[in-house]
PDB file of C-alpha atoms in Angstrom:
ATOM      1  CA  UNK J 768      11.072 -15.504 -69.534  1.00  0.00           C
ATOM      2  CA  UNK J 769       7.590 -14.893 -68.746  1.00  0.00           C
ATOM      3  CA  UNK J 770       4.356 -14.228 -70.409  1.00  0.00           C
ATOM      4  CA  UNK J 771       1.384 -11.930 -69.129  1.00  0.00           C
ATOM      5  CA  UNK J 772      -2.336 -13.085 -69.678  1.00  0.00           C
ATOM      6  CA  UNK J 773      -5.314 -11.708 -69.985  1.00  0.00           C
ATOM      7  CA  UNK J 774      -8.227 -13.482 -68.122  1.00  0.00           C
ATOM      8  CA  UNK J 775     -11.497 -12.366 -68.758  1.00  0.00           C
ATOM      9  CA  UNK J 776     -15.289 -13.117 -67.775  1.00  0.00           C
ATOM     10  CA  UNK J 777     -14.541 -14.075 -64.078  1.00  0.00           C
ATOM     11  CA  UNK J 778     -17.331 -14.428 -61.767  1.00  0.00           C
ATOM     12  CA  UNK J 779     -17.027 -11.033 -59.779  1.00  0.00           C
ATOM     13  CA  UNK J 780     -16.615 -13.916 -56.256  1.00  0.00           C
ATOM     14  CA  UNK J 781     -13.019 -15.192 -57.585  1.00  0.00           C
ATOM     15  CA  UNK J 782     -10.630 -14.519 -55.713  1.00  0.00           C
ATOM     16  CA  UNK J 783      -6.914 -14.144 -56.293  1.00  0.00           C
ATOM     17  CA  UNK J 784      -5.573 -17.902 -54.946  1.00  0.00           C
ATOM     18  CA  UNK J 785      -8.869 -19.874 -57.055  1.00  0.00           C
ATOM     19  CA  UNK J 786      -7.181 -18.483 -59.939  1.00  0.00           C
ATOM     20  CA  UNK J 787      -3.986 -19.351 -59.050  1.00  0.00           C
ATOM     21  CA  UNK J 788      -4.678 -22.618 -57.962  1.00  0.00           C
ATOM     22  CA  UNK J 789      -6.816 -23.067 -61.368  1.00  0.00           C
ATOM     23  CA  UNK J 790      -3.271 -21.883 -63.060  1.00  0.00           C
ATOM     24  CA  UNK J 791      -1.045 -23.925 -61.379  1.00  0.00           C
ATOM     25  CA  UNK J 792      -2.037 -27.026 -62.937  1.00  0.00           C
ATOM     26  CA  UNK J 793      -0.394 -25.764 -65.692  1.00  0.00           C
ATOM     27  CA  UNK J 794       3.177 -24.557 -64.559  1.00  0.00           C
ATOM     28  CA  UNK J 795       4.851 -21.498 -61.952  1.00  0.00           C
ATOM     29  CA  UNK J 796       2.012 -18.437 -61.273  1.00  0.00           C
ATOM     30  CA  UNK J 797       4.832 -15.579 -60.534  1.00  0.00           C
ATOM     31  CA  UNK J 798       1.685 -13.634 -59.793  1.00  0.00           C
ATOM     32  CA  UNK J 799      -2.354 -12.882 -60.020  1.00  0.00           C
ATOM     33  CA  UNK J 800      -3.610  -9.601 -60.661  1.00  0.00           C
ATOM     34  CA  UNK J 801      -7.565  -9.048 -60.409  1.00  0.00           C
ATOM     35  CA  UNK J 802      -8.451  -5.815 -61.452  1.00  0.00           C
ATOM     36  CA  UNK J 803     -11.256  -4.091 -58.662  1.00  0.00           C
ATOM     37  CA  UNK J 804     -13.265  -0.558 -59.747  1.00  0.00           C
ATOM     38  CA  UNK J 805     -11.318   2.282 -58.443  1.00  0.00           C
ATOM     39  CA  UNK J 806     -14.263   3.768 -57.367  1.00  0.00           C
ATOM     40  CA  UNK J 807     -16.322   1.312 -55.463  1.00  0.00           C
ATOM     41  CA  UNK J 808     -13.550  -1.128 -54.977  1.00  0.00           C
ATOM     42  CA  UNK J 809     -15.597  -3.949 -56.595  1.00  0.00           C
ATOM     43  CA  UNK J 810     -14.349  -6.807 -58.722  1.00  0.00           C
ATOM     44  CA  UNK J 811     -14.445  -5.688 -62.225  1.00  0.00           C
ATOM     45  CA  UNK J 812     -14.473  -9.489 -63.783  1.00  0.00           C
ATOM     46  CA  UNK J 813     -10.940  -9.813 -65.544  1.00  0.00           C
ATOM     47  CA  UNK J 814      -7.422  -9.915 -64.499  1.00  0.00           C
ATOM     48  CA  UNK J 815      -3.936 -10.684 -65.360  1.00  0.00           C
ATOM     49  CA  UNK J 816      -1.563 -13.688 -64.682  1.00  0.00           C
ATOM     50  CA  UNK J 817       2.022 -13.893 -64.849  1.00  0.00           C
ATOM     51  CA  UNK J 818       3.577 -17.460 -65.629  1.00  0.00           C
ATOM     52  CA  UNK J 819       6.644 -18.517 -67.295  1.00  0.00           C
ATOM     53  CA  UNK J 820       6.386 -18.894 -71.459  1.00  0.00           C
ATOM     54  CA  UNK J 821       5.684 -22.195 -71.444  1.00  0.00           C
ATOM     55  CA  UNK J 822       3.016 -22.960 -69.028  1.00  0.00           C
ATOM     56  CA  UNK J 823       1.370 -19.848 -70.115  1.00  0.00           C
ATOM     57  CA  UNK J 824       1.029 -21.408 -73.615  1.00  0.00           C
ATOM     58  CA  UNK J 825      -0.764 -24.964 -72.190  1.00  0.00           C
ATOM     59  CA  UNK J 826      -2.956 -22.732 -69.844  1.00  0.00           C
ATOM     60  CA  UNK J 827      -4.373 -20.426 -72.159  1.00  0.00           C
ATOM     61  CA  UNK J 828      -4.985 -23.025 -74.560  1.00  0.00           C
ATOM     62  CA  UNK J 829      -6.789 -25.277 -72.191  1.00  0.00           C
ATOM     63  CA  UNK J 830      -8.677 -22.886 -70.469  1.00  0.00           C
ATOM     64  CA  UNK J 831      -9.881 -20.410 -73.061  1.00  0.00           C
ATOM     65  CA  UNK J 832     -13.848 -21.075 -73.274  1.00  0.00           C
ATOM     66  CA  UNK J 833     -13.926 -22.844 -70.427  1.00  0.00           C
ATOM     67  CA  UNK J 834     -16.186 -22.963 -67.518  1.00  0.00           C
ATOM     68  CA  UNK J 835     -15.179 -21.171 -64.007  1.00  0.00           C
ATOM     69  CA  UNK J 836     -17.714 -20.494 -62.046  1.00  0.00           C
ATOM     70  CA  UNK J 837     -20.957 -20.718 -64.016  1.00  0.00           C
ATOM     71  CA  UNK J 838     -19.307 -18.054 -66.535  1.00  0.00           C
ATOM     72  CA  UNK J 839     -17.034 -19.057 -69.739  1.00  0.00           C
ATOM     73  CA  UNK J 840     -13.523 -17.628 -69.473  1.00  0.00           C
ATOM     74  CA  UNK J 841     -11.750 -15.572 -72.107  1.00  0.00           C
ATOM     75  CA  UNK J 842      -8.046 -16.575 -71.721  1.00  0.00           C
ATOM     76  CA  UNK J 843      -5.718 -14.833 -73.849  1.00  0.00           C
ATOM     77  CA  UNK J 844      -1.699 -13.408 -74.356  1.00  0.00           C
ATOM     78  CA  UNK J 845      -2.643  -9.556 -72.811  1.00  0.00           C
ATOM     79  CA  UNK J 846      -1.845  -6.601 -74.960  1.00  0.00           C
ATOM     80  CA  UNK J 847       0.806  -3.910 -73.850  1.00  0.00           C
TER      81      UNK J 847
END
């Protein structure tokens, strides 16, 4: 089964593989999600990532508070 995370406070320049690669270390991405303004079609700073239950576990608790590109991440299980 899989878990959905929430992944806050990224630099507005990630892009959708950086994040993959950066969750990767810790098991299977089944997918990356960065969320873009509907309007202006700028990055809005957070996104979602899709990984099986236990990977997801290890990577949000070794990357929450951690530092991706000169900002701190907030990594957490996302909310329905």
């Amino acid at each position: 089964m899989s878990k959905r995370i929430y992944v806050g406070n990224l630099p507005f320049s990630a892009t959708e593989d950086e994040v993959r690669e950066k969750f990767s270390e810790f098991g299977a991405v089944e997918s990356v999600n960065l969320i873009n303004d509907r309007h202006t079609g700028q990055p809005r700073g957070f996104g979602f990532v899709e990984m099986e239950d236990e990977g997801a576990d290890k990577a949000i608790a070794a990357l929450d508070s951690t530092d991706f590109g000169g900002r701190t991440l907030r990594v957490s299980v996302a909310r329905e």
